[in-house]
Every structure is written in C-alpha cells, then in structure tokens.
CSV table of N, CA and C in Angstrom, one decimal:
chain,number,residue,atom,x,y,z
I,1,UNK,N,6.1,3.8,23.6
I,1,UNK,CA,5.1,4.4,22.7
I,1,UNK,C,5.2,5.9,22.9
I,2,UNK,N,5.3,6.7,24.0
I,2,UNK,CA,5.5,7.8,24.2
I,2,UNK,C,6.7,8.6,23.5
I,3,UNK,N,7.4,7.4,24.1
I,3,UNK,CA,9.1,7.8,23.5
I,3,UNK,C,9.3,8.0,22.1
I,4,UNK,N,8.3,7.1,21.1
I,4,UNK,CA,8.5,7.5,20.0
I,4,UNK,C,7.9,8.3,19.1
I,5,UNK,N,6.2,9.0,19.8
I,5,UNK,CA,5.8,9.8,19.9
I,5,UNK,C,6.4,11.0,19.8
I,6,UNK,N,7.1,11.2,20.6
I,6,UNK,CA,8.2,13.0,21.4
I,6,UNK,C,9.2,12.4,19.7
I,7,UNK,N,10.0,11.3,19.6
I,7,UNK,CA,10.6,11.5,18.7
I,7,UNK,C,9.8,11.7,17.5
I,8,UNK,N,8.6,11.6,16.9
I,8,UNK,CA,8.4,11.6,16.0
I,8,UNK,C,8.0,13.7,15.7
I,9,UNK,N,7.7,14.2,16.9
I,9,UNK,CA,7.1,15.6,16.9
I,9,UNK,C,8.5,16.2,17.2
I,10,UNK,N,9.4,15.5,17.6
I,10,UNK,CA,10.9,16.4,17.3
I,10,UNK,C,11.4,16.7,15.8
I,11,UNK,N,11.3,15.2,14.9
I,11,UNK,CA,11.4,15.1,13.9
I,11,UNK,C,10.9,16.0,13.0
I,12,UNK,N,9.3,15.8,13.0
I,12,UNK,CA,8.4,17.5,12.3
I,12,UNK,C,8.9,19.0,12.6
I,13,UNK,N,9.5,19.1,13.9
I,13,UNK,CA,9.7,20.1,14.3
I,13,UNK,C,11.0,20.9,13.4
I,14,UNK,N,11.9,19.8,12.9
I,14,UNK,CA,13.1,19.8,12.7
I,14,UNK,C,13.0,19.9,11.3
I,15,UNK,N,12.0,18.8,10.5
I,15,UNK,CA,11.6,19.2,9.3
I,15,UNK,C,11.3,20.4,8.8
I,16,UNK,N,10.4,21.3,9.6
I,16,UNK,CA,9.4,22.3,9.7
I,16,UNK,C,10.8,23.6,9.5
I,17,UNK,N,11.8,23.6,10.3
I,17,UNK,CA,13.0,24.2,10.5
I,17,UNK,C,13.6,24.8,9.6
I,18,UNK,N,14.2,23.4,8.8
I,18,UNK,CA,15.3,22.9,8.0
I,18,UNK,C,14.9,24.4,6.8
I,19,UNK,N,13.9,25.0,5.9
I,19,UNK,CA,13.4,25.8,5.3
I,19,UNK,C,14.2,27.1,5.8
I,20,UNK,N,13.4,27.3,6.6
I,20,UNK,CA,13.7,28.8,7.6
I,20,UNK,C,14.8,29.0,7.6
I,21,UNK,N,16.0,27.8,8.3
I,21,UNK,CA,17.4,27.8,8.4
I,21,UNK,C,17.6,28.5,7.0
I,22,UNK,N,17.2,27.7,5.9
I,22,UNK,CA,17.9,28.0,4.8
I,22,UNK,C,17.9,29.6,4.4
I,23,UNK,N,16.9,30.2,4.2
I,23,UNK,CA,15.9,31.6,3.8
I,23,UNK,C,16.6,32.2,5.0
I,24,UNK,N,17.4,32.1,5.9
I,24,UNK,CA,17.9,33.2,6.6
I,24,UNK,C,19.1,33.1,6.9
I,25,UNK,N,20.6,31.7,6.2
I,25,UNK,CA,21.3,32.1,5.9
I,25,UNK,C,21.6,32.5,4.5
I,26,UNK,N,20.2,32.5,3.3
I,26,UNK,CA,20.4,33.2,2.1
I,26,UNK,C,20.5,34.8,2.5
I,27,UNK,N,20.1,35.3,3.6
I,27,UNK,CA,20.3,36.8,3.7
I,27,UNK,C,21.8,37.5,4.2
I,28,UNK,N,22.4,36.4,4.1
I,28,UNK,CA,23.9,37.0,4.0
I,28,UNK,C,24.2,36.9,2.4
I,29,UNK,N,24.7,38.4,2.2
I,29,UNK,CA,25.1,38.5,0.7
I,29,UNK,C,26.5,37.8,0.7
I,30,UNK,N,27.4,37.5,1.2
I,30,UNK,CA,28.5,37.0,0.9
I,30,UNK,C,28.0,35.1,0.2
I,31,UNK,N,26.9,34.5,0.8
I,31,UNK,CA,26.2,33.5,0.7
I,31,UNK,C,25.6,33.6,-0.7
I,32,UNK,N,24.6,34.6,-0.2
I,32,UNK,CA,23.7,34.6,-1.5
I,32,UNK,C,24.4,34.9,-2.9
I,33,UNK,N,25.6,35.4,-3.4
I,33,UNK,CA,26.8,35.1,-4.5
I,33,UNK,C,27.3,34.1,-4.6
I,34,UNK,N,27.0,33.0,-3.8
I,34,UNK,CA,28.4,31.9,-3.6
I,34,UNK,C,27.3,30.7,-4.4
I,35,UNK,N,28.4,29.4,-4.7
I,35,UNK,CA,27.5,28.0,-5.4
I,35,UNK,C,26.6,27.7,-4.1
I,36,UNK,N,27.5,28.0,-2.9
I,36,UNK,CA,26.7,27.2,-1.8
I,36,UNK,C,24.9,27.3,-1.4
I,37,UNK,N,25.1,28.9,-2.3
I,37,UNK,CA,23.5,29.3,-2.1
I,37,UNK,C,22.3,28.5,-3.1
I,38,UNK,N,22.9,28.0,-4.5
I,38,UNK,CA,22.3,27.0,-5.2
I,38,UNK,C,21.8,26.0,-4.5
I,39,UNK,N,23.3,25.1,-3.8
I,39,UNK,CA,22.6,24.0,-3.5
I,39,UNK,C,21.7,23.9,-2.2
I,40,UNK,N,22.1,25.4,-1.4
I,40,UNK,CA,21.0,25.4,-0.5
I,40,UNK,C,19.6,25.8,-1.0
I,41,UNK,N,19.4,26.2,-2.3
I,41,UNK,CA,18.2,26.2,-3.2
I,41,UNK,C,17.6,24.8,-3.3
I,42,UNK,N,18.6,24.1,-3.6
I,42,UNK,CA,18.0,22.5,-4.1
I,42,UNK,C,17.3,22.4,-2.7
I,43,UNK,N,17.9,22.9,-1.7
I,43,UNK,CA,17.8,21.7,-0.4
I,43,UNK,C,16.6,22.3,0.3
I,44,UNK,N,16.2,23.7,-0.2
I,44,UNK,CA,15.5,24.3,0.3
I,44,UNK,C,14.2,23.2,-0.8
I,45,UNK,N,14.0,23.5,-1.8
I,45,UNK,CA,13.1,23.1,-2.5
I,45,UNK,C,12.8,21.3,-2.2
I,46,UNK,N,14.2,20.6,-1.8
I,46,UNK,CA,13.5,19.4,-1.2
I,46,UNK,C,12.9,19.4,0.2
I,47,UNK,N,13.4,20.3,0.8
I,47,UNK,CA,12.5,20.1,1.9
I,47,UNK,C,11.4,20.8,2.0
I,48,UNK,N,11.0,21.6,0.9
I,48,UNK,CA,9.3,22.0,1.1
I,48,UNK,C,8.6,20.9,0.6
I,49,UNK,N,9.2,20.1,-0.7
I,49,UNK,CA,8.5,18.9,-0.6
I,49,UNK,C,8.7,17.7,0.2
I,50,UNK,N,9.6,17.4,1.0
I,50,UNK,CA,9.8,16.6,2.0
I,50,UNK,C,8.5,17.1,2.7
I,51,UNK,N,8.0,18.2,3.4
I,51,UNK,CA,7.4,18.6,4.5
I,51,UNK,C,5.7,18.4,4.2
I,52,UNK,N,5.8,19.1,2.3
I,52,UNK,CA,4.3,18.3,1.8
I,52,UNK,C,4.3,17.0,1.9
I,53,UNK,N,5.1,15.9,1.4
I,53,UNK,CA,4.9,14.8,1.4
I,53,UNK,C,4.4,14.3,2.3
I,54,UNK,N,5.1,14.9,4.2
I,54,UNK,CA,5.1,14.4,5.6
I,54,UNK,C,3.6,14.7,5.8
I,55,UNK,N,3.1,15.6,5.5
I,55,UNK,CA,1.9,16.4,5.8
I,55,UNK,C,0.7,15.7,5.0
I,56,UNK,N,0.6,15.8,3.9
I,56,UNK,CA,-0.5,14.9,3.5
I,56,UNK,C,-0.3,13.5,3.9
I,57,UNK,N,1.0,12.7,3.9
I,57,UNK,CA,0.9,11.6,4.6
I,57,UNK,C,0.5,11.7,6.0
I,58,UNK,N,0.3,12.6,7.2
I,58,UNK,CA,-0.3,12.4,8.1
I,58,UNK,C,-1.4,12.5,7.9
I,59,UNK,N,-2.3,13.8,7.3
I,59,UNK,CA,-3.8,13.8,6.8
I,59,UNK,C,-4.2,12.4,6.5
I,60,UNK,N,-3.5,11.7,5.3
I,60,UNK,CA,-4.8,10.6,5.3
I,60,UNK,C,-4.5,9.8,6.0
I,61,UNK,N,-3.4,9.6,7.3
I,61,UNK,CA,-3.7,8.5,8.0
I,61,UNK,C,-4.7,9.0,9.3
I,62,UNK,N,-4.3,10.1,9.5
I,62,UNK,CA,-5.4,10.4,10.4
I,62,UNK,C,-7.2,10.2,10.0
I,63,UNK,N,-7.2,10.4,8.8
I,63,UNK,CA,-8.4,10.6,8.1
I,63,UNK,C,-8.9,8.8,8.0
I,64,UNK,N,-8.1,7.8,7.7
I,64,UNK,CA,-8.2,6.5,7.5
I,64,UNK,C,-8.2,6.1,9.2
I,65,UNK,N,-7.7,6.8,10.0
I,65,UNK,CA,-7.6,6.4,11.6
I,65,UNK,C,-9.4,6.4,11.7
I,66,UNK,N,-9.8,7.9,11.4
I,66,UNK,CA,-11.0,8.7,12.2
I,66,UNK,C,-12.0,7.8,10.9
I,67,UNK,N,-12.2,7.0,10.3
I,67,UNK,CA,-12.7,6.6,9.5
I,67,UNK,C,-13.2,4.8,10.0
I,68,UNK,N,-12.4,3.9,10.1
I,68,UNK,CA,-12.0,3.4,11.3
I,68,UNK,C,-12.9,3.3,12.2
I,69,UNK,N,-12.3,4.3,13.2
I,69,UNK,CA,-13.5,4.7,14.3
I,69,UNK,C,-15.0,4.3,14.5
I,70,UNK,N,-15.2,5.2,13.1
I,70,UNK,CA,-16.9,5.6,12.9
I,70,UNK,C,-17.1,4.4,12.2
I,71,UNK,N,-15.9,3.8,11.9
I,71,UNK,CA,-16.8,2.2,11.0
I,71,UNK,C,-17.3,1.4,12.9
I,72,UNK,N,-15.9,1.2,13.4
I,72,UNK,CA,-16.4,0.6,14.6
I,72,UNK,C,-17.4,1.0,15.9
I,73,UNK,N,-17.6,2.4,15.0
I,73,UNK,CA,-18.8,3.0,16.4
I,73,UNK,C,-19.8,2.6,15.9
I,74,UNK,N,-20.0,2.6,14.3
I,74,UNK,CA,-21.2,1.9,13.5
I,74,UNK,C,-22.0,0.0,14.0
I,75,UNK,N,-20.5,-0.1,14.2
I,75,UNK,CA,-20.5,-1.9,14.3
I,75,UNK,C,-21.3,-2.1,15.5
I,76,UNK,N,-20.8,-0.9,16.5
I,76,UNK,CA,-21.3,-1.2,17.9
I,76,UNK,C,-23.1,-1.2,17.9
I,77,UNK,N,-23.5,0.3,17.3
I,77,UNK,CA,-24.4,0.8,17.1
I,77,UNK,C,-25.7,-0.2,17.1
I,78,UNK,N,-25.0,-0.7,15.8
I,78,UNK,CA,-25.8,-2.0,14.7
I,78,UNK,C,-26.0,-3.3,15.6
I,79,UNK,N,-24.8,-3.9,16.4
I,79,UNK,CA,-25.2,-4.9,16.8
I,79,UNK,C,-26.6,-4.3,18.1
I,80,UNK,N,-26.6,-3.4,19.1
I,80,UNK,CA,-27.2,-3.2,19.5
I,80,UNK,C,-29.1,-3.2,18.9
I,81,UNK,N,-28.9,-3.2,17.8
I,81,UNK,CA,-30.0,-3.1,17.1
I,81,UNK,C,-30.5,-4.6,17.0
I,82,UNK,N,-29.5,-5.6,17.2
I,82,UNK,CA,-29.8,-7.1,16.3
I,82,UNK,C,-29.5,-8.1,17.5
C-alpha cells in the first residue's frame, strides 16, 4: 500500500514536470524554429490536459472519500440515538 502510494506521488510529480520540461527547452532558438518545437506544442498542450484531467479526478474522489465519511459518522451518530 505504501509502495504504491510513493509510486502514485512519483507519477504526479512527473506529470506536474513533463510541461516545464517542455517551456524550457522551447527557449533554445535553434528549437523553437525547428518541427520538433510543434510537436513539443502538441505534447505540451496534452499534458496540461492530462494534469487537469489527473486533478479534478483526484478532487472528486477525495470529495466522494470525505463524503463517505460523514455518511458513516452520521450512521454512528444515529444509531446512538435509537
């Protein structure tokens, strides 16, 4: 569980990256004239949406996790009542 954890926060980390990589080897002008700099455009623009995608998909699971919760802190609450 841990182990996959650490992989899963390496992974974001790497995601989070992949961008920046790109935007700072577009600042070589020999690059930024070349095709190579297009398709590092494409790759740039899939990974900002890759990174949205990752991101709102963790929001609502966290949000469905912490939802959850309060259903089961409710359950506890209630039976104490009954």
């Amino acid at each position: 569980m841990l182990k996959r954890k650490a992989i899963r926060i390496y992974v974001g980390n790497m995601i989070w990256f992949i961008p920046v990589l790109i935007l700072i080897m577009g600042a070589n002008p020999s690059v930024a004239d070349s095709v190579w700099w297009k398709v590092l455009g494409c790759l740039l623009f899939a990974g900002i949406v890759v990174v949205c995608v990752w991101s709102w998909y963790q929001v609502t699971r966290e949000k469905r996790e912490t939802e959850e919760e309060r259903y089961q802190r409710e359950l506890v609450a209630l039976r104490q009542f009954y």
